[in-house]
Amino acid sequence: MGLLGSLAMLLTFLWILWSPGLRAQLSGASSDRARSLDALLQDYAYKAFVRPRTGIPYEGRPPSNLTGITITVMRLRSGSLRKRGVANYKEFVIPTGVVVRPYVERLALVYQNMGNWSTVYYPLPGYNYLAPVVGLLGYNASNLSATNLPDLDVRASEQPISIRFSEVKLVGGSSTARCVTFDLQGMTKFSNVSSGNVCSTVEQGHFAIVIESPAPSPAPVLPPTPTAPSKKGGKNEKKVLIIAGSVIGGLVVLILLALLILWIRRFKHRKKMRRMERAAEVGESLQLASVGNIRAPVAMGTRTQPMLETEYVP
């Protein structure tokens, strides 16, 4: 019964682990929509580099199903960015002293304006947006045809980066407007708005100006799945999922098979022991004799008495 109980517990654990609700929760945590959109917009922004020149912004064209989002890309030298900064790059004013890690000789700064998609990809319950979400992300620009690039760590080491919002809604009420920052780790940070609708940051990410809403804001509509420029990444993800599922399924089958073999061996052993016990119970009982302080079974006397050779007379 102990072995059967362990087997039942194992099956219950596996069922809970792979239940639909938990799978959906894990999938939502590992594949964030906003980060997937960043990778997609980087791919489309790099398509604007036809004959790129350093320090010149180029307007990109996002997918047709994401109309309302604007993207711009500009290639810079890391050393020039640190020494000179960028005076005006859309809403961003980048001062001197900006450090890029890991170090690359050339980087591309991808600007995003989420427009009417701000509440979809960056929902903020309890707040209303006074300005659309804008983003600034740095990528390696050594290969302008690369896709799915990891973002660099662009950080101000001397003065903060300023974001001057020009499109800010005017609302009445006693609530105070605040800056909100969405960093690349999924954390949300609030800070005060400076004069002239200016927010500050020391790292890259996404930024906006918000105000507390008097009533709960409606739930955002789920966005359509972005169409990637190529299906290579999706195929690779499917292959990884298939391989991972096969490995996990194989391990589960091996565990169950090992437990089944162990249970069969124990069952045969117990059956053999019971058969030997029954045979011992119906067999002939032996007489006991005292040998010193110990009583031991002895065989009964033989029917034919032994005869010495000297007693034999022909």
GROMACS .gro file of C-alpha atoms in nm:
model
  314
    1MET     CA    1   0.000   0.000   0.000
    2GLY     CA    2   0.292   0.235   0.066
    3LEU     CA    3   0.419   0.198  -0.289
    4LEU     CA    4   0.073   0.249  -0.435
    5GLY     CA    5   0.025   0.558  -0.219
    6SER     CA    6   0.354   0.706  -0.340
    7LEU     CA    7   0.257   0.637  -0.700
    8ALA     CA    8  -0.079   0.809  -0.652
    9MET     CA    9   0.088   1.114  -0.493
   10LEU     CA   10   0.332   1.137  -0.786
   11LEU     CA   11   0.050   1.127  -1.041
   12THR     CA   12  -0.144   1.391  -0.846
   13PHE     CA   13   0.161   1.620  -0.836
   14LEU     CA   14   0.216   1.583  -1.210
   15TRP     CA   15  -0.152   1.661  -1.279
   16ILE     CA   16  -0.138   1.977  -1.066
   17LEU     CA   17   0.190   2.087  -1.225
   18TRP     CA   18   0.055   2.060  -1.578
   19SER     CA   19  -0.300   2.176  -1.513
   20PRO     CA   20  -0.427   2.437  -1.767
   21GLY     CA   21  -0.454   2.721  -1.514
   22LEU     CA   22  -0.099   2.690  -1.391
   23ARG     CA   23   0.038   2.650  -1.742
   24ALA     CA   24  -0.133   2.972  -1.846
   25GLN     CA   25   0.009   3.155  -1.544
   26LEU     CA   26   0.365   3.037  -1.614
   27SER     CA   27   0.330   3.115  -1.984
   28GLY     CA   28   0.206   3.470  -1.909
   29ALA     CA   29   0.496   3.532  -1.668
   30SER     CA   30   0.772   3.408  -1.915
   31SER     CA   31   0.630   3.581  -2.233
   32ASP     CA   32   0.554   3.942  -2.152
   33ARG     CA   33   0.365   4.125  -2.426
   34ALA     CA   34   0.552   4.451  -2.385
   35ARG     CA   35   0.894   4.289  -2.416
   36SER     CA   36   0.780   4.095  -2.723
   37LEU     CA   37   0.662   4.424  -2.875
   38ASP     CA   38   1.004   4.583  -2.805
   39ALA     CA   39   1.177   4.305  -2.999
   40LEU     CA   40   0.931   4.338  -3.286
   41LEU     CA   41   0.968   4.717  -3.309
   42GLN     CA   42   1.347   4.682  -3.308
   43ASP     CA   43   1.323   4.456  -3.613
   44TYR     CA   44   1.103   4.705  -3.798
   45ALA     CA   45   1.312   5.006  -3.690
   46TYR     CA   46   1.632   4.853  -3.832
   47LYS     CA   47   1.458   4.822  -4.171
   48ALA     CA   48   1.476   5.204  -4.194
   49PHE     CA   49   1.859   5.182  -4.216
   50VAL     CA   50   1.897   5.184  -4.594
   51ARG     CA   51   2.202   5.411  -4.617
   52PRO     CA   52   2.250   5.501  -4.251
   53ARG     CA   53   2.450   5.799  -4.138
   54THR     CA   54   2.570   5.845  -3.782
   55GLY     CA   55   2.361   6.083  -3.572
   56ILE     CA   56   2.071   6.106  -3.820
   57PRO     CA   57   1.725   5.983  -3.702
   58TYR     CA   58   1.531   5.759  -3.941
   59GLU     CA   59   1.156   5.704  -3.921
   60GLY     CA   60   1.053   5.340  -3.913
   61ARG     CA   61   0.726   5.182  -4.020
   62PRO     CA   62   0.560   4.949  -3.766
   63PRO     CA   63   0.333   4.657  -3.867
   64SER     CA   64   0.001   4.748  -4.025
   65ASN     CA   65  -0.196   4.597  -3.736
   66LEU     CA   66  -0.023   4.837  -3.493
   67THR     CA   67  -0.127   5.163  -3.656
   68GLY     CA   68  -0.084   5.450  -3.412
   69ILE     CA   69   0.261   5.349  -3.287
   70THR     CA   70   0.554   5.551  -3.420
   71ILE     CA   71   0.917   5.438  -3.416
   72THR     CA   72   1.243   5.620  -3.491
   73VAL     CA   73   1.599   5.489  -3.487
   74MET     CA   74   1.935   5.666  -3.474
   75ARG     CA   75   2.283   5.516  -3.489
   76LEU     CA   76   2.559   5.662  -3.270
   77ARG     CA   77   2.911   5.588  -3.156
   78SER     CA   78   2.929   5.493  -2.788
   79GLY     CA   79   3.221   5.727  -2.729
   80SER     CA   80   3.046   6.019  -2.896
   81LEU     CA   81   2.728   5.955  -2.697
   82ARG     CA   82   2.923   5.966  -2.371
   83LYS     CA   83   3.119   6.281  -2.460
   84ARG     CA   84   2.852   6.485  -2.638
   85GLY     CA   85   2.514   6.334  -2.558
   86VAL     CA   86   2.211   6.407  -2.780
   87ALA     CA   87   2.049   6.750  -2.747
   88ASN     CA   88   1.704   6.665  -2.886
   89TYR     CA   89   1.591   6.318  -2.983
   90LYS     CA   90   1.213   6.346  -2.993
   91GLU     CA   91   1.105   6.398  -2.628
   92PHE     CA   92   1.444   6.289  -2.492
   93VAL     CA   93   1.736   6.511  -2.395
   94ILE     CA   94   2.039   6.290  -2.337
   95PRO     CA   95   2.321   6.457  -2.140
   96THR     CA   96   2.690   6.375  -2.145
   97GLY     CA   97   2.821   6.089  -1.935
   98VAL     CA   98   2.582   5.819  -2.059
   99VAL     CA   99   2.743   5.474  -2.025
  100VAL     CA  100   2.656   5.173  -2.240
  101ARG     CA  101   2.708   4.819  -2.108
  102PRO     CA  102   2.825   4.589  -2.246
  103TYR     CA  103   3.047   4.819  -2.448
  104VAL     CA  104   2.983   4.831  -2.823
  105GLU     CA  105   3.150   5.056  -3.074
  106ARG     CA  106   2.820   5.156  -3.235
  107LEU     CA  107   2.472   5.147  -3.088
  108ALA     CA  108   2.124   5.228  -3.213
  109LEU     CA  109   1.871   5.417  -3.001
  110VAL     CA  110   1.517   5.304  -3.086
  111TYR     CA  111   1.246   5.556  -2.995
  112GLN     CA  112   0.887   5.440  -2.943
  113ASN     CA  113   0.564   5.638  -2.909
  114MET     CA  114   0.283   5.402  -2.814
  115GLY     CA  115   0.005   5.649  -2.898
  116ASN     CA  116  -0.339   5.496  -2.847
  117TRP     CA  117  -0.179   5.162  -2.759
  118SER     CA  118  -0.041   5.297  -2.430
  119THR     CA  119  -0.319   5.157  -2.211
  120VAL     CA  120  -0.312   4.827  -2.398
  121TYR     CA  121   0.055   4.737  -2.356
  122TYR     CA  122   0.110   4.936  -2.036
  123PRO     CA  123  -0.215   4.917  -1.835
  124LEU     CA  124  -0.209   5.112  -1.509
  125PRO     CA  125  -0.524   5.050  -1.299
  126GLY     CA  126  -0.635   5.352  -1.099
  127TYR     CA  127  -0.463   5.605  -1.327
  128ASN     CA  128  -0.539   5.788  -1.650
  129TYR     CA  129  -0.273   5.878  -1.906
  130LEU     CA  130  -0.219   6.249  -1.970
  131ALA     CA  131   0.052   6.175  -2.228
  132PRO     CA  132   0.122   5.867  -2.439
  133VAL     CA  133   0.389   5.622  -2.333
  134VAL     CA  134   0.726   5.688  -2.497
  135GLY     CA  135   1.025   5.457  -2.486
  136LEU     CA  136   1.397   5.466  -2.550
  137LEU     CA  137   1.597   5.144  -2.588
  138GLY     CA  138   1.957   5.084  -2.697
  139TYR     CA  139   2.075   4.798  -2.920
  140ASN     CA  140   2.400   4.687  -3.078
  141ALA     CA  141   2.433   4.844  -3.424
  142SER     CA  142   2.729   4.646  -3.555
  143ASN     CA  143   2.492   4.431  -3.767
  144LEU     CA  144   2.195   4.628  -3.896
  145SER     CA  145   2.026   4.319  -4.043
  146ALA     CA  146   2.015   4.135  -3.709
  147THR     CA  147   1.681   4.058  -3.544
  148ASN     CA  148   1.573   3.973  -3.189
  149LEU     CA  149   1.871   4.161  -3.045
  150PRO     CA  150   1.907   4.186  -2.666
  151ASP     CA  151   1.880   4.540  -2.535
  152LEU     CA  152   2.187   4.714  -2.397
  153ASP     CA  153   2.210   4.879  -2.055
  154VAL     CA  154   2.201   5.253  -2.132
  155ARG     CA  155   2.249   5.445  -1.808
  156ALA     CA  156   2.325   5.807  -1.717
  157SER     CA  157   2.623   5.839  -1.484
  158GLU     CA  158   2.634   6.219  -1.430
  159GLN     CA  159   2.306   6.400  -1.504
  160PRO     CA  160   1.968   6.230  -1.558
  161ILE     CA  161   1.803   6.193  -1.897
  162SER     CA  162   1.511   6.437  -1.943
  163ILE     CA  163   1.180   6.357  -2.113
  164ARG     CA  164   0.987   6.666  -2.224
  165PHE     CA  165   0.626   6.574  -2.301
  166SER     CA  166   0.463   6.804  -2.552
  167GLU     CA  167   0.125   6.629  -2.584
  168VAL     CA  168  -0.020   6.653  -2.232
  169LYS     CA  169  -0.395   6.656  -2.167
  170LEU     CA  170  -0.535   6.921  -1.937
  171VAL     CA  171  -0.772   6.787  -1.673
  172GLY     CA  172  -0.941   6.946  -1.376
  173GLY     CA  173  -0.955   6.819  -1.023
  174SER     CA  174  -0.733   6.810  -0.719
  175SER     CA  175  -0.518   6.515  -0.827
  176THR     CA  176  -0.154   6.584  -0.905
  177ALA     CA  177   0.008   6.462  -1.225
  178ARG     CA  178   0.296   6.220  -1.177
  179CYS     CA  179   0.568   6.067  -1.388
  180VAL     CA  180   0.558   5.691  -1.429
  181THR     CA  181   0.848   5.473  -1.541
  182PHE     CA  182   0.819   5.117  -1.670
  183ASP     CA  183   1.164   4.960  -1.651
  184LEU     CA  184   1.274   4.656  -1.849
  185GLN     CA  185   1.230   4.426  -1.547
  186GLY     CA  186   0.855   4.494  -1.533
  187MET     CA  187   0.870   4.730  -1.233
  188THR     CA  188   0.661   5.049  -1.216
  189LYS     CA  189   0.807   5.361  -1.050
  190PHE     CA  190   0.645   5.699  -0.980
  191SER     CA  191   0.812   6.040  -0.947
  192ASN     CA  192   0.721   6.408  -0.953
  193VAL     CA  193   0.669   6.607  -1.271
  194SER     CA  194   0.907   6.900  -1.313
  195SER     CA  195   0.815   7.237  -1.457
  196GLY     CA  196   0.730   7.218  -1.826
  197ASN     CA  197   0.594   6.862  -1.810
  198VAL     CA  198   0.942   6.713  -1.773
  199CYS     CA  199   1.024   6.372  -1.626
  200SER     CA  200   1.371   6.243  -1.544
  201THR     CA  201   1.536   5.902  -1.554
  202VAL     CA  202   1.883   5.751  -1.522
  203GLU     CA  203   1.810   5.440  -1.730
  204GLN     CA  204   1.631   5.340  -2.046
  205GLY     CA  205   1.272   5.219  -2.047
  206HIS     CA  206   0.920   5.355  -2.108
  207PHE     CA  207   0.778   5.673  -1.959
  208ALA     CA  208   0.452   5.871  -1.936
  209ILE     CA  209   0.261   6.126  -1.728
  210VAL     CA  210  -0.047   5.999  -1.543
  211ILE     CA  211  -0.305   6.118  -1.296
  212GLU     CA  212  -0.515   5.924  -1.047
  213SER     CA  213  -0.857   5.841  -1.185
  214PRO     CA  214  -1.165   5.900  -0.968
  215ALA     CA  215  -1.318   5.574  -1.082
  216PRO     CA  216  -1.161   5.242  -1.186
  217SER     CA  217  -1.054   5.253  -1.546
  218PRO     CA  218  -1.208   4.994  -1.781
  219ALA     CA  219  -1.014   4.679  -1.848
  220PRO     CA  220  -0.791   4.717  -2.154
  221VAL     CA  221  -0.866   4.526  -2.470
  222LEU     CA  222  -0.611   4.258  -2.545
  223PRO     CA  223  -0.397   4.362  -2.840
  224PRO     CA  224  -0.368   4.155  -3.155
  225THR     CA  225  -0.071   3.928  -3.183
  226PRO     CA  226   0.209   4.130  -3.350
  227THR     CA  227   0.315   3.999  -3.688
  228ALA     CA  228   0.686   3.938  -3.689
  229PRO     CA  229   0.890   4.008  -4.003
  230SER     CA  230   0.996   3.645  -4.021
  231LYS     CA  231   0.865   3.316  -3.888
  232LYS     CA  232   1.205   3.181  -3.797
  233GLY     CA  233   1.177   3.284  -3.433
  234GLY     CA  234   0.829   3.130  -3.401
  235LYS     CA  235   0.948   2.802  -3.552
  236ASN     CA  236   1.243   2.791  -3.316
  237GLU     CA  237   1.016   2.850  -3.017
  238LYS     CA  238   0.785   2.570  -3.130
  239LYS     CA  239   1.082   2.336  -3.169
  240VAL     CA  240   1.207   2.423  -2.821
  241LEU     CA  241   0.860   2.361  -2.674
  242ILE     CA  242   0.829   2.028  -2.857
  243ILE     CA  243   1.175   1.915  -2.740
  244ALA     CA  244   1.108   2.025  -2.382
  245GLY     CA  245   0.772   1.848  -2.380
  246SER     CA  246   0.928   1.532  -2.520
  247VAL     CA  247   1.203   1.531  -2.257
  248ILE     CA  248   0.959   1.590  -1.971
  249GLY     CA  249   0.720   1.327  -2.105
  250GLY     CA  250   1.005   1.078  -2.139
  251LEU     CA  251   1.117   1.137  -1.782
  252VAL     CA  252   0.763   1.088  -1.653
  253VAL     CA  253   0.729   0.763  -1.847
  254LEU     CA  254   1.063   0.634  -1.716
  255ILE     CA  255   0.967   0.717  -1.356
  256LEU     CA  256   0.631   0.543  -1.389
  257LEU     CA  257   0.794   0.241  -1.557
  258ALA     CA  258   1.056   0.213  -1.281
  259LEU     CA  259   0.787   0.231  -1.012
  260LEU     CA  260   0.582  -0.034  -1.194
  261ILE     CA  261   0.882  -0.270  -1.220
  262LEU     CA  262   0.961  -0.220  -0.852
  263TRP     CA  263   0.601  -0.292  -0.758
  264ILE     CA  264   0.596  -0.612  -0.971
  265ARG     CA  265   0.919  -0.739  -0.812
  266ARG     CA  266   0.786  -0.679  -0.464
  267PHE     CA  267   0.458  -0.849  -0.551
  268LYS     CA  268   0.640  -1.160  -0.684
  269HIS     CA  269   0.863  -1.170  -0.377
  270ARG     CA  270   0.566  -1.155  -0.141
  271LYS     CA  271   0.384  -1.423  -0.341
  272LYS     CA  272   0.687  -1.653  -0.320
  273MET     CA  273   0.717  -1.601   0.055
  274ARG     CA  274   0.349  -1.686   0.108
  275ARG     CA  275   0.390  -2.006  -0.102
  276MET     CA  276   0.691  -2.115   0.107
  277GLU     CA  277   0.500  -2.046   0.430
  278ARG     CA  278   0.209  -2.262   0.316
  279ALA     CA  279   0.449  -2.541   0.217
  280ALA     CA  280   0.614  -2.526   0.560
  281GLU     CA  281   0.280  -2.547   0.737
  282VAL     CA  282   0.169  -2.869   0.557
  283GLY     CA  283   0.512  -3.039   0.573
  284GLU     CA  284   0.630  -3.307   0.821
  285SER     CA  285   0.723  -3.164   1.160
  286LEU     CA  286   1.062  -3.246   1.309
  287GLN     CA  287   1.125  -3.359   1.665
  288LEU     CA  288   1.320  -3.133   1.898
  289ALA     CA  289   1.622  -3.245   2.102
  290SER     CA  290   1.830  -3.065   2.362
  291VAL     CA  291   2.188  -2.992   2.263
  292GLY     CA  292   2.342  -2.819   2.561
  293ASN     CA  293   2.119  -2.523   2.638
  294ILE     CA  294   1.970  -2.514   2.287
  295ARG     CA  295   1.675  -2.709   2.152
  296ALA     CA  296   1.709  -2.796   1.784
  297PRO     CA  297   1.508  -3.008   1.537
  298VAL     CA  298   1.644  -3.360   1.468
  299ALA     CA  299   1.550  -3.621   1.215
  300MET     CA  300   1.375  -3.939   1.323
  301GLY     CA  301   1.564  -4.264   1.349
  302THR     CA  302   1.632  -4.461   1.036
  303ARG     CA  303   1.438  -4.782   0.962
  304THR     CA  304   1.748  -4.994   0.886
  305GLN     CA  305   2.003  -5.018   1.165
  306PRO     CA  306   2.367  -4.988   1.063
  307MET     CA  307   2.589  -5.297   1.087
  308LEU     CA  308   2.963  -5.308   1.143
  309GLU     CA  309   3.183  -5.502   0.904
  310THR     CA  310   3.329  -5.713   1.184
  311GLU     CA  311   2.981  -5.832   1.276
  312TYR     CA  312   2.910  -5.954   0.931
  313VAL     CA  313   2.930  -6.333   0.898
  314PRO     CA  314   2.903  -6.474   0.549
   0.00000   0.00000   0.00000
